[in-house]
PDB file of C-alpha atoms in Angstrom:
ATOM      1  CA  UNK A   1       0.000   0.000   0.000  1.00  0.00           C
ATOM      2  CA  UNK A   2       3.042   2.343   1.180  1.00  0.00           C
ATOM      3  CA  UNK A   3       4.542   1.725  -2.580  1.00  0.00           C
ATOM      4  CA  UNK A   4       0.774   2.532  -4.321  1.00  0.00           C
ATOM      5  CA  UNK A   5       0.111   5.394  -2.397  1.00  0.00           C
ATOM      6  CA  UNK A   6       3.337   7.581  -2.838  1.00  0.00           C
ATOM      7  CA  UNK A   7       3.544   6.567  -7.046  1.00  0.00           C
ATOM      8  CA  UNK A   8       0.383   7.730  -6.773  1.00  0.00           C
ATOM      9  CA  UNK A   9       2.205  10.760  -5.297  1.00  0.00           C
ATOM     10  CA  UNK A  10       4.684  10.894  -7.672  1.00  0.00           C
ATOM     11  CA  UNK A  11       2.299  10.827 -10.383  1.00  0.00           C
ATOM     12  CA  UNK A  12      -0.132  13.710  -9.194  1.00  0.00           C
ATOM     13  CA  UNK A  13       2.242  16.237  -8.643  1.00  0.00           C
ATOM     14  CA  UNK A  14       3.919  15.590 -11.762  1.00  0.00           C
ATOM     15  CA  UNK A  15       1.280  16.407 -13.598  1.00  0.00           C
ATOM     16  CA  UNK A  16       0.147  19.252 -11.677  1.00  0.00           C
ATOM     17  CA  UNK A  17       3.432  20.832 -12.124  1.00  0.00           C
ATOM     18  CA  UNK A  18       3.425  20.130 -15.925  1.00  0.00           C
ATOM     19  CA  UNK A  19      -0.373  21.529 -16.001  1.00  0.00           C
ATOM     20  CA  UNK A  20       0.592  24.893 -13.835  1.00  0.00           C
ATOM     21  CA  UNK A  21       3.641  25.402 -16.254  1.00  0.00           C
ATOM     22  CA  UNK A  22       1.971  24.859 -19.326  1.00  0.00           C
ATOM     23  CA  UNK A  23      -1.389  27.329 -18.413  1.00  0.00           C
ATOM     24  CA  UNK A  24       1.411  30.053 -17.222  1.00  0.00           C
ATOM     25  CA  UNK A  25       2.499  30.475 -20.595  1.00  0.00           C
ATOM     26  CA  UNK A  26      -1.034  32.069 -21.312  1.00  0.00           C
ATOM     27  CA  UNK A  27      -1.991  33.127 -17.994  1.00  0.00           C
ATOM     28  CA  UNK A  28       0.038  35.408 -15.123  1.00  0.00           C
ATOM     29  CA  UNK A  29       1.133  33.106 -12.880  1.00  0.00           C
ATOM     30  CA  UNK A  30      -0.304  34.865 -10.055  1.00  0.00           C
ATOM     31  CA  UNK A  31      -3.668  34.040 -11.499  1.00  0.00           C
ATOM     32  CA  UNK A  32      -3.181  30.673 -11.915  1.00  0.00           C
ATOM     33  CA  UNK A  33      -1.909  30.176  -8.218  1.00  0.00           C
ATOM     34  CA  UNK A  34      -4.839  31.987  -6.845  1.00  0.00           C
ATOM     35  CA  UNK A  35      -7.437  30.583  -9.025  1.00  0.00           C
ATOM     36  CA  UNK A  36      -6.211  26.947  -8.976  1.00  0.00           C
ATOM     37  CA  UNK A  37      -5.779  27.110  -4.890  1.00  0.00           C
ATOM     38  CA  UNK A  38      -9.385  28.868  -4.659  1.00  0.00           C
ATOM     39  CA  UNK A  39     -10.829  25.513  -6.048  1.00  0.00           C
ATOM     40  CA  UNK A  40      -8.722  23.532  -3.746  1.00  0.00           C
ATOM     41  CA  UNK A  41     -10.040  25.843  -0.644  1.00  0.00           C
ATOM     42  CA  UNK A  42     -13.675  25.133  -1.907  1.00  0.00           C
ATOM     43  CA  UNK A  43     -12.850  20.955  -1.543  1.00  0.00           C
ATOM     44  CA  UNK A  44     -10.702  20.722   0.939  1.00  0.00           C
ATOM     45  CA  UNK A  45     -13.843  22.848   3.226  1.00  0.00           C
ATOM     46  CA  UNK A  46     -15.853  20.522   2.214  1.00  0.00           C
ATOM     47  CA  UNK A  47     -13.865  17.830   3.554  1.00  0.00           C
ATOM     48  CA  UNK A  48     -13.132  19.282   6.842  1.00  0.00           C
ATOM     49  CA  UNK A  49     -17.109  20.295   7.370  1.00  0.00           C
ATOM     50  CA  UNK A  50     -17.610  16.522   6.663  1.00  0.00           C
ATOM     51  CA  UNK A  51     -15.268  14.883   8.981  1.00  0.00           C
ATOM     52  CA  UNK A  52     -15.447  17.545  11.805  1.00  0.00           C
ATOM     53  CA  UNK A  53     -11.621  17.979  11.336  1.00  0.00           C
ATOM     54  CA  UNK A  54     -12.247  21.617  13.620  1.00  0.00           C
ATOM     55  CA  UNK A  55     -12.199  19.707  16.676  1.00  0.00           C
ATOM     56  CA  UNK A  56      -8.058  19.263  15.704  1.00  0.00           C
ATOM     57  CA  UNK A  57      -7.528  23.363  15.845  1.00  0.00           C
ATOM     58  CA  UNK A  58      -4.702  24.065  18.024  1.00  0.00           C
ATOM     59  CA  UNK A  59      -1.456  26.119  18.482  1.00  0.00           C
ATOM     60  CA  UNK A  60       0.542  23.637  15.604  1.00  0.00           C
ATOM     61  CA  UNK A  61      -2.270  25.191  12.666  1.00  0.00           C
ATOM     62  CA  UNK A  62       0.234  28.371  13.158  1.00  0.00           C
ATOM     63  CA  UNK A  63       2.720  26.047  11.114  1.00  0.00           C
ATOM     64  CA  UNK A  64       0.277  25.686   8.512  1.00  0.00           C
ATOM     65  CA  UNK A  65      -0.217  29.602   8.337  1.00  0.00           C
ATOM     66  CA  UNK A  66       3.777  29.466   7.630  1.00  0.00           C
ATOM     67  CA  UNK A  67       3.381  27.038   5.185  1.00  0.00           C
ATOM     68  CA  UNK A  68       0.242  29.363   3.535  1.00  0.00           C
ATOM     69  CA  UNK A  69       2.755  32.034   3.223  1.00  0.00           C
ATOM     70  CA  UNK A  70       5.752  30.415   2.215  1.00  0.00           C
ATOM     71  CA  UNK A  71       3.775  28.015  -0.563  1.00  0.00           C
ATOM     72  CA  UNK A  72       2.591  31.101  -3.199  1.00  0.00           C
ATOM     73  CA  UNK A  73       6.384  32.655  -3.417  1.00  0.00           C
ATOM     74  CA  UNK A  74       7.177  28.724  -4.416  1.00  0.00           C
ATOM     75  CA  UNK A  75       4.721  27.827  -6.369  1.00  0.00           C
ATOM     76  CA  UNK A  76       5.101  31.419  -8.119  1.00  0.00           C
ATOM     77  CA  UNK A  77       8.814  31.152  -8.623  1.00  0.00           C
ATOM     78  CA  UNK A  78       7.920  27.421  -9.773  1.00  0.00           C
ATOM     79  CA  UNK A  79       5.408  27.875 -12.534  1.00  0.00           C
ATOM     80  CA  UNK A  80       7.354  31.082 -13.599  1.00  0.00           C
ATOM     81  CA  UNK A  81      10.429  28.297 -14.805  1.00  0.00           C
ATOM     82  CA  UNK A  82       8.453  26.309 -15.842  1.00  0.00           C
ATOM     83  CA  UNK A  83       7.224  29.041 -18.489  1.00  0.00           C
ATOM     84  CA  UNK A  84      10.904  29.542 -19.341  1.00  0.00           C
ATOM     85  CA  UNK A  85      11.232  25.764 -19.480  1.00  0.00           C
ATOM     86  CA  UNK A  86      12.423  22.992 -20.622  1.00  0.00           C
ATOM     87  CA  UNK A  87      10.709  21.343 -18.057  1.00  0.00           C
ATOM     88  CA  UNK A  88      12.668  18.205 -18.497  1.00  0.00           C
ATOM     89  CA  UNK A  89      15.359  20.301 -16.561  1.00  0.00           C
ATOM     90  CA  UNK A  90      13.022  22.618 -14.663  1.00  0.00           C
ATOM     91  CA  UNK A  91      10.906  20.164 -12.858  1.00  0.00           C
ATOM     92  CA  UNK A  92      13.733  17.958 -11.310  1.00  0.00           C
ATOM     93  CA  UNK A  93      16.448  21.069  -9.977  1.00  0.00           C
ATOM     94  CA  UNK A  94      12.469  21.607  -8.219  1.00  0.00           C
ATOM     95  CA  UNK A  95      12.606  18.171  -6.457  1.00  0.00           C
ATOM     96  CA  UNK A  96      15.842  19.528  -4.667  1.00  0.00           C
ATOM     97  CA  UNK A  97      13.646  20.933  -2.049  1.00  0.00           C
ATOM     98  CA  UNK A  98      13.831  17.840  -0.174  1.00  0.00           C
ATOM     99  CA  UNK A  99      17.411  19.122   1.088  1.00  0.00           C
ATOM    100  CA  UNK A 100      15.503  22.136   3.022  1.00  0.00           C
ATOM    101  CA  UNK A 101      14.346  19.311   6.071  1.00  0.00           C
ATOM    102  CA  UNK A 102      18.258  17.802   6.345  1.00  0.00           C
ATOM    103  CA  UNK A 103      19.447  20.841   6.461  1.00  0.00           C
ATOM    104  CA  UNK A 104      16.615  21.572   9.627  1.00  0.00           C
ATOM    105  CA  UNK A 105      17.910  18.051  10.827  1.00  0.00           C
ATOM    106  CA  UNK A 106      21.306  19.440  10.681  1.00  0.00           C
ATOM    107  CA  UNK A 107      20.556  22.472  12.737  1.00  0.00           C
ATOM    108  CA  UNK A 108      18.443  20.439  15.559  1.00  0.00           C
ATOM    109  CA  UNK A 109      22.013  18.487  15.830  1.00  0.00           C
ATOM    110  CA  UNK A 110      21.451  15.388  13.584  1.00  0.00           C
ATOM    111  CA  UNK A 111      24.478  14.287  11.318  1.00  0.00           C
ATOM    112  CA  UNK A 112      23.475  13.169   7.657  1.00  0.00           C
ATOM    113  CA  UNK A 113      24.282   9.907   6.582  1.00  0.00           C
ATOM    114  CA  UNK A 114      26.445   8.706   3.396  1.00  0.00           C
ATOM    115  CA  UNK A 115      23.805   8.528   1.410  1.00  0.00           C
ATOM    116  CA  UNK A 116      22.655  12.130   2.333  1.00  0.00           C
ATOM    117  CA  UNK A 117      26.389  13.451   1.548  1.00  0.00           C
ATOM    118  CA  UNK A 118      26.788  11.777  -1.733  1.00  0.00           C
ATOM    119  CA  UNK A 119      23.145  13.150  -2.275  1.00  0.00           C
ATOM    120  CA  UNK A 120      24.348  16.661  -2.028  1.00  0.00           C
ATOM    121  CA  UNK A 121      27.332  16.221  -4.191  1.00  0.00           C
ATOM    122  CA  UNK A 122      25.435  14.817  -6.891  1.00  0.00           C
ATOM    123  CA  UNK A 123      22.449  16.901  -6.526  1.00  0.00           C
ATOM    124  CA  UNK A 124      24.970  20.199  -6.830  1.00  0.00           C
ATOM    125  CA  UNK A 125      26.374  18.763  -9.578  1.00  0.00           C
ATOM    126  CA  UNK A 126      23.130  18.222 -11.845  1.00  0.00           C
ATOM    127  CA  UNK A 127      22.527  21.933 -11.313  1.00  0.00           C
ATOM    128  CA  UNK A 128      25.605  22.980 -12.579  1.00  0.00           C
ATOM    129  CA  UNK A 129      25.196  20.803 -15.317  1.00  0.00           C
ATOM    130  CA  UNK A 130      21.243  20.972 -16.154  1.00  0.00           C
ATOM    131  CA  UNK A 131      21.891  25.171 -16.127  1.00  0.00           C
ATOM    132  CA  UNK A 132      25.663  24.985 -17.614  1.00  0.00           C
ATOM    133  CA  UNK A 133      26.802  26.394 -20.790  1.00  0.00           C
ATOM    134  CA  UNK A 134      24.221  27.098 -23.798  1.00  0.00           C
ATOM    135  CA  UNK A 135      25.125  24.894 -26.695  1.00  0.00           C
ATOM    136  CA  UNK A 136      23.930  24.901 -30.464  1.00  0.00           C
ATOM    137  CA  UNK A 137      21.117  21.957 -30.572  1.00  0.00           C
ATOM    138  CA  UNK A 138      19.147  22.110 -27.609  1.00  0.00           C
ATOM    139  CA  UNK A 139      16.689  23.987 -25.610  1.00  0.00           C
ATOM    140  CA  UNK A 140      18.291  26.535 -23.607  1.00  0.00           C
ATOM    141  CA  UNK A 141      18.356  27.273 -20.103  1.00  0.00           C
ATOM    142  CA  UNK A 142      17.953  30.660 -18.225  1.00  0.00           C
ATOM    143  CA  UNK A 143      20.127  31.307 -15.667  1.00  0.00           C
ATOM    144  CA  UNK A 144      16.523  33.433 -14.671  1.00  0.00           C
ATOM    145  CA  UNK A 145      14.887  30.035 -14.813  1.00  0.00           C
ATOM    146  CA  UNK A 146      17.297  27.898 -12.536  1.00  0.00           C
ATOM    147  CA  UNK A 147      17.378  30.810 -10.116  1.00  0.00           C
ATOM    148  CA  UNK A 148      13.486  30.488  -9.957  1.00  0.00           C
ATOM    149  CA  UNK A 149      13.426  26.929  -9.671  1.00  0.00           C
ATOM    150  CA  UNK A 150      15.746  26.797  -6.822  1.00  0.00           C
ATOM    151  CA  UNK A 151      13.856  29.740  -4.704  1.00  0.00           C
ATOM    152  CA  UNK A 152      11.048  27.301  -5.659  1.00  0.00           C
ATOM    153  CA  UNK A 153      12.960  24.118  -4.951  1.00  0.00           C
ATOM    154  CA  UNK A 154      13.565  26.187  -0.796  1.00  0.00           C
ATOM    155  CA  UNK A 155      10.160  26.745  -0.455  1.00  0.00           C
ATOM    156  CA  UNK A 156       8.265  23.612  -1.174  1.00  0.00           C
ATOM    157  CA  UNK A 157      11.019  21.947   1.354  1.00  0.00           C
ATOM    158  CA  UNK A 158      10.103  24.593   3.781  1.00  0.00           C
ATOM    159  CA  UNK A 159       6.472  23.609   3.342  1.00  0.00           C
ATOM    160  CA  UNK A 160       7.666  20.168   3.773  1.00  0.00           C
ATOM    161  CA  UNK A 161       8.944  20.606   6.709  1.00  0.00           C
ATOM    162  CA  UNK A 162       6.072  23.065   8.292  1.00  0.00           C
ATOM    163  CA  UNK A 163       3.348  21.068   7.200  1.00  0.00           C
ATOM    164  CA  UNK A 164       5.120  18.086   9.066  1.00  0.00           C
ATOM    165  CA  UNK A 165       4.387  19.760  12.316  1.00  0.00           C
ATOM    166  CA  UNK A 166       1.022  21.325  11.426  1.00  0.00           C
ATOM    167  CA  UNK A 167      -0.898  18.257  12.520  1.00  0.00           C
ATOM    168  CA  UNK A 168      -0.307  14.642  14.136  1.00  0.00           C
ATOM    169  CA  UNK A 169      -3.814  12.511  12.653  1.00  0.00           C
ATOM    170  CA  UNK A 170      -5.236  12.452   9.684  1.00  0.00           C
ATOM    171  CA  UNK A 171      -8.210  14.747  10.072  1.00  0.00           C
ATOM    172  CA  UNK A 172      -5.624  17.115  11.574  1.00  0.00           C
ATOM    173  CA  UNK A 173      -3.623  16.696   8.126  1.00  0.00           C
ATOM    174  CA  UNK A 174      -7.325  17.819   6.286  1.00  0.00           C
ATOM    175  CA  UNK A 175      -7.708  21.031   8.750  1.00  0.00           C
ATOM    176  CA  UNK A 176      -4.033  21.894   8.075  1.00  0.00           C
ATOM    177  CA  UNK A 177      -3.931  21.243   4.121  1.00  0.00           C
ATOM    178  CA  UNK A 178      -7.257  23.360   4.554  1.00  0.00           C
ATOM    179  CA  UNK A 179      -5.520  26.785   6.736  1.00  0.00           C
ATOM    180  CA  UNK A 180      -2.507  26.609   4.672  1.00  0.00           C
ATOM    181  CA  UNK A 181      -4.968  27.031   1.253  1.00  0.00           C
ATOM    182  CA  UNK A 182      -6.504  29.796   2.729  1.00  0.00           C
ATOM    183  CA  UNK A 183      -3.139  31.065   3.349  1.00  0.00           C
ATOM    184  CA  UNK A 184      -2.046  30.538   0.491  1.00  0.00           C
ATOM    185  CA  UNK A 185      -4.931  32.336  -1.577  1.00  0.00           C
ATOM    186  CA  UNK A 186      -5.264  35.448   1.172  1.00  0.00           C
ATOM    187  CA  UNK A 187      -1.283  36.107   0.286  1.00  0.00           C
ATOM    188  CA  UNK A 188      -1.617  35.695  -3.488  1.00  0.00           C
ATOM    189  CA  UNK A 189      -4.549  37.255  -4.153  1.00  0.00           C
ATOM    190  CA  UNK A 190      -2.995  40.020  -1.788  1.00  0.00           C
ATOM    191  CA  UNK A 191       0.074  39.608  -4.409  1.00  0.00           C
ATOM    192  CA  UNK A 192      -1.875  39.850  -7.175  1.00  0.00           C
ATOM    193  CA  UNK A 193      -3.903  42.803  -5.848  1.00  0.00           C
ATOM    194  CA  UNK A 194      -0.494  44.665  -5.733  1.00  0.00           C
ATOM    195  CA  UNK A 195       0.519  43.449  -8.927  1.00  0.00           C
ATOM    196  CA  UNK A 196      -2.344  44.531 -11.321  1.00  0.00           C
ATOM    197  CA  UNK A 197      -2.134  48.281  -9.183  1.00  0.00           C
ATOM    198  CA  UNK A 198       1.191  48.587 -10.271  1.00  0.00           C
ATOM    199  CA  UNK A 199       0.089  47.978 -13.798  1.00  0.00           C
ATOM    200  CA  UNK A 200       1.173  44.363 -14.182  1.00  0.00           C
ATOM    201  CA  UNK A 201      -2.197  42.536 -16.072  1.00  0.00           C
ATOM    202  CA  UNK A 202      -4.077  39.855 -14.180  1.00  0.00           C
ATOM    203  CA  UNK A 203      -5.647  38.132 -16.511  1.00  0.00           C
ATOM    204  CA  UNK A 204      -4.301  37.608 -20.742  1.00  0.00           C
ATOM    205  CA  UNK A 205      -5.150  39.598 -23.341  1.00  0.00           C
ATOM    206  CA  UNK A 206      -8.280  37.109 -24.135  1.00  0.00           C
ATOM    207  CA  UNK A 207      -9.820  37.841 -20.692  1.00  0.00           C
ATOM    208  CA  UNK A 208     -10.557  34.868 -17.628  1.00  0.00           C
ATOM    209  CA  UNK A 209      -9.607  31.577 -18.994  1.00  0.00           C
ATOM    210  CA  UNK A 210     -12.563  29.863 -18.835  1.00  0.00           C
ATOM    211  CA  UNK A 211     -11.456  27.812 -21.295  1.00  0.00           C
ATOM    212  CA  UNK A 212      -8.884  26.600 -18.659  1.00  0.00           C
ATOM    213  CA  UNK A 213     -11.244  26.404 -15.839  1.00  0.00           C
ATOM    214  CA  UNK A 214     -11.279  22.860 -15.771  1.00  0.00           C
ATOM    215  CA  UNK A 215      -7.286  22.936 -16.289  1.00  0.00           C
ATOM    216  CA  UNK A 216      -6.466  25.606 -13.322  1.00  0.00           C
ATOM    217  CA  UNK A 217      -8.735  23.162 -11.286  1.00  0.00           C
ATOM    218  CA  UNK A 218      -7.013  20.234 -11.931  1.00  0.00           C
ATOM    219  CA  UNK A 219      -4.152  21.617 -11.045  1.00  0.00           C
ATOM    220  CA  UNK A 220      -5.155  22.861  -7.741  1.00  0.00           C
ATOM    221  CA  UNK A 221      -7.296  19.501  -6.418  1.00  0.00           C
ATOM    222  CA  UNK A 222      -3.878  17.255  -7.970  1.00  0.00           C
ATOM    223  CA  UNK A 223      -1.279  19.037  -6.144  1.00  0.00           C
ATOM    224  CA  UNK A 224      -4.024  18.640  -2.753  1.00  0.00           C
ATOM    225  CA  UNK A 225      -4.850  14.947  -3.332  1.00  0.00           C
ATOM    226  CA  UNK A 226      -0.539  14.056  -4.028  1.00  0.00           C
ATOM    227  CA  UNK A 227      -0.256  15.645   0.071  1.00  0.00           C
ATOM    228  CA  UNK A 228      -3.321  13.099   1.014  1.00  0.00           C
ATOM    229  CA  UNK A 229      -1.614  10.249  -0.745  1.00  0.00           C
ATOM    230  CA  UNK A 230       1.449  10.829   0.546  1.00  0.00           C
ATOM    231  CA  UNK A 231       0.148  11.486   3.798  1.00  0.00           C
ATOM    232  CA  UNK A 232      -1.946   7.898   3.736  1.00  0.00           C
ATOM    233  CA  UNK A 233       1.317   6.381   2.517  1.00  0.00           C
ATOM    234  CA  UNK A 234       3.915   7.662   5.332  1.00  0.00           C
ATOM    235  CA  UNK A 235       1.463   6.524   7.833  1.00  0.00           C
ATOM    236  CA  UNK A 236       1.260   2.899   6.491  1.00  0.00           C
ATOM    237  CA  UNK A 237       4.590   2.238   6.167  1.00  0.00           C
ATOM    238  CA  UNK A 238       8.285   3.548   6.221  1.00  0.00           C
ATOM    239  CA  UNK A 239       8.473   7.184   5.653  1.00  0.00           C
ATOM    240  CA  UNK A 240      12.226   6.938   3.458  1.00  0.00           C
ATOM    241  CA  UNK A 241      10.428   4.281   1.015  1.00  0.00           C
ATOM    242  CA  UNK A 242       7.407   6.856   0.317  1.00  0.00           C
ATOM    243  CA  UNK A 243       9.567   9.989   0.134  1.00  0.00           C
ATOM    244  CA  UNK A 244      11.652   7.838  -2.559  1.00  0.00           C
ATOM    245  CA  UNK A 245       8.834   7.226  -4.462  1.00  0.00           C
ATOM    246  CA  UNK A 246       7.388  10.521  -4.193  1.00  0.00           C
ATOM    247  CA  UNK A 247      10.327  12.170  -4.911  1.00  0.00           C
ATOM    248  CA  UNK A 248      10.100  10.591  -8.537  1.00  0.00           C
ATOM    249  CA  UNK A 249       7.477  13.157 -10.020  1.00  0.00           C
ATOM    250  CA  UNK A 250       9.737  15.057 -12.298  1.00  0.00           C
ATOM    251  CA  UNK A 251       9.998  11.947 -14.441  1.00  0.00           C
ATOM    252  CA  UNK A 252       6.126  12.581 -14.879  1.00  0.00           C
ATOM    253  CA  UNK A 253       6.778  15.852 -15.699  1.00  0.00           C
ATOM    254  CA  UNK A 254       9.781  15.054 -18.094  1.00  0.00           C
ATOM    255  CA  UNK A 255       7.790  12.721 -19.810  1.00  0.00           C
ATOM    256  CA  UNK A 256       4.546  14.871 -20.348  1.00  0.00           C
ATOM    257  CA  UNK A 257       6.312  17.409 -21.942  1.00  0.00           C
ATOM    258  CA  UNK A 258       8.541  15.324 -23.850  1.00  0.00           C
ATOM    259  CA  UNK A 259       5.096  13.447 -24.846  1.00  0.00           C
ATOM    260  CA  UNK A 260       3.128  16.593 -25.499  1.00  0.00           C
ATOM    261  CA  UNK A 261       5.496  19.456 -25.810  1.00  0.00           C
ATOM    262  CA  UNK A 262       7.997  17.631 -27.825  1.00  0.00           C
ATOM    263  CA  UNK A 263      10.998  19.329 -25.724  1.00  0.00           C
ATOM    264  CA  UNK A 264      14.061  18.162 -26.740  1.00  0.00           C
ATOM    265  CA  UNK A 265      17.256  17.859 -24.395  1.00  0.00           C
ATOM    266  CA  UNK A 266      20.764  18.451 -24.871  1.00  0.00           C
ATOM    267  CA  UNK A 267      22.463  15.272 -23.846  1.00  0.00           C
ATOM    268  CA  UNK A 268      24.585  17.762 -20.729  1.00  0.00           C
ATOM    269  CA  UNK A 269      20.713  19.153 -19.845  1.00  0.00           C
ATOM    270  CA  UNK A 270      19.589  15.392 -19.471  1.00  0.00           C
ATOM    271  CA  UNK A 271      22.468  14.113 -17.329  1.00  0.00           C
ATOM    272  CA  UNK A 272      22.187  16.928 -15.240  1.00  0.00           C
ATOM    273  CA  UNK A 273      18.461  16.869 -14.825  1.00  0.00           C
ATOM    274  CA  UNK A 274      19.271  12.824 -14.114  1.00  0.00           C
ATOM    275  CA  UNK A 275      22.208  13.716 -11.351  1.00  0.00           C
ATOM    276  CA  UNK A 276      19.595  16.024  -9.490  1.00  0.00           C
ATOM    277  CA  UNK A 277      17.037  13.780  -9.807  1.00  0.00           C
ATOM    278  CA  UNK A 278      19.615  11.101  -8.119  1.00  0.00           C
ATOM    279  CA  UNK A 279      20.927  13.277  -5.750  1.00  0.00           C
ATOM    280  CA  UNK A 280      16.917  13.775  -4.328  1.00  0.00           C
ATOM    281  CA  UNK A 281      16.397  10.307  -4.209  1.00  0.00           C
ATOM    282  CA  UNK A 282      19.839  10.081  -2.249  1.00  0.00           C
ATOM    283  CA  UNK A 283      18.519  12.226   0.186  1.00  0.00           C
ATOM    284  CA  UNK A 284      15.090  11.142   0.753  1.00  0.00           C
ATOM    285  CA  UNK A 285      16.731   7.571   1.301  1.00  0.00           C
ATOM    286  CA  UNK A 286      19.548   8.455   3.368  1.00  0.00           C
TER     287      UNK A 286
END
């Protein structure tokens, strides 16, 4: 179940990545992080209404306020690269957040294993590679869009890490996932708000993409349902074999825009998108 659960993981937020990059190429990304989260506000108060999940509210739901805060500069900064693209390269330097809880192990005095070392060697490596030197042939990487990705790649470890504390049961996971959408939506609408005064459009030239609707809601209730799964997986088995698993949703997101973008890799931008890839899956298993 452990090993269903977190692929399941793996493959949700793999495609909600590739869906929140591919709709910010038509639509600010501030919209699409408000509008996509709204949706996942709407179902995830549904869900805590039905299971009574209130009766969990405590002093720990201020680390889900945290994580509401922290969560729109990521997924911002996140769907922003992803517009630059490739993905292929984008999508795993993201996975790197994983390093943000070992370094919080480090500071509460825990000492990272051989696995976690070699982890961040390799890991540091595949960025330098995946954002290294342009070359005629392939699809070219912004330094803008590697910067992005790894304010992006801070932030969802930082969530990580917050969310960890926010609750200790599983209705208590609901009411947290639940405060840190509101979060999330009060700070980027507030975001967007400031944006669209200072001239910056909120919506594309075509107007509210209703069209996308459907798209900007998948987005929202995928990236919502991959915490659930991994949250149902972590608590029926070990914790290191579901954060492997999990930690494999770039491929998803490689291979979705290699299967409908048709992106096309430089043979340095693949190994180094591979390395980090490695060096997350080194770190989630060491």
């Amino acid at each position: 179940m452990t090993a269903l659960f977190a692929l399941a993981t793996s493959l949700l937020w793999g495609l909600a990545d590739f869906g929140g990059g591919l709709l910010t190429r038509r639509t600010p990304a501030l919209t699409v992080v408000v509008v996509s989260q709204s949706v996942a506000v709407a179902v995830l108060g549904a869900v805590v209404a039905a299971t009574g999940a209130w009766s969990e509210a405590g002093p720990r739901l201020w680390f889900a306020v945290a994580a509401g805060l922290v969560g729109p500069v990521a997924m911002l900064a996140f769907y922003k690269a992803l517009a630059l693209g490739p993905m292929g390269v984008v999508s795993p330097l993201g996975s790197l957040g994983v390093a943000v809880p070992v370094t919080v192990g480090l500071v509460l005095g825990e000492r990272p294993g051989p696995l976690q070392l070699a982890g961040i060697l390799v890991a540091v490596a595949g960025v330098c590679l995946a954002g290294g030197p342009q070359f005629r042939g392939g699809a070219p990487v912004q330094r803008r869009a590697v910067l992005l990705t790894l304010l992006a790649a801070f932030g969802f470890g930082a969530v990580m890490a917050l969310i960890a504390e926010a609750s200790t049961t599983l209705t208590g996971l609901f009411l947290a996932l639940f405060v840190q959408r509101v979060t999330n939506v009060a700070a980027g609408g507030l975001a967007l708000y400031v944006s669209v005064r200072r001239g910056a459009p909120a919506l594309s030239p075509a107007g509210f993409p209703w069209g996308s609707l459907p798209a900007l809601a998948f987005v929202g209730l995928a990236d919502v349902a991959a915490n659930g799964t991994y949250a149902i997986a972590a608590r029926h088995g070990p914790v290191t074999v579901a954060a492997v698993l999990a930690s494999l949703y770039p491929v998803v997101t490689a291979l979705a825009a290699r299967g409908v973008l048709h992106e096309r890799l430089r043979a340095v931008q693949a190994a180094g998108a591979g390395l980090a890839l490695m060096g997350t899956v080194l770190l989630a298993g060491g």
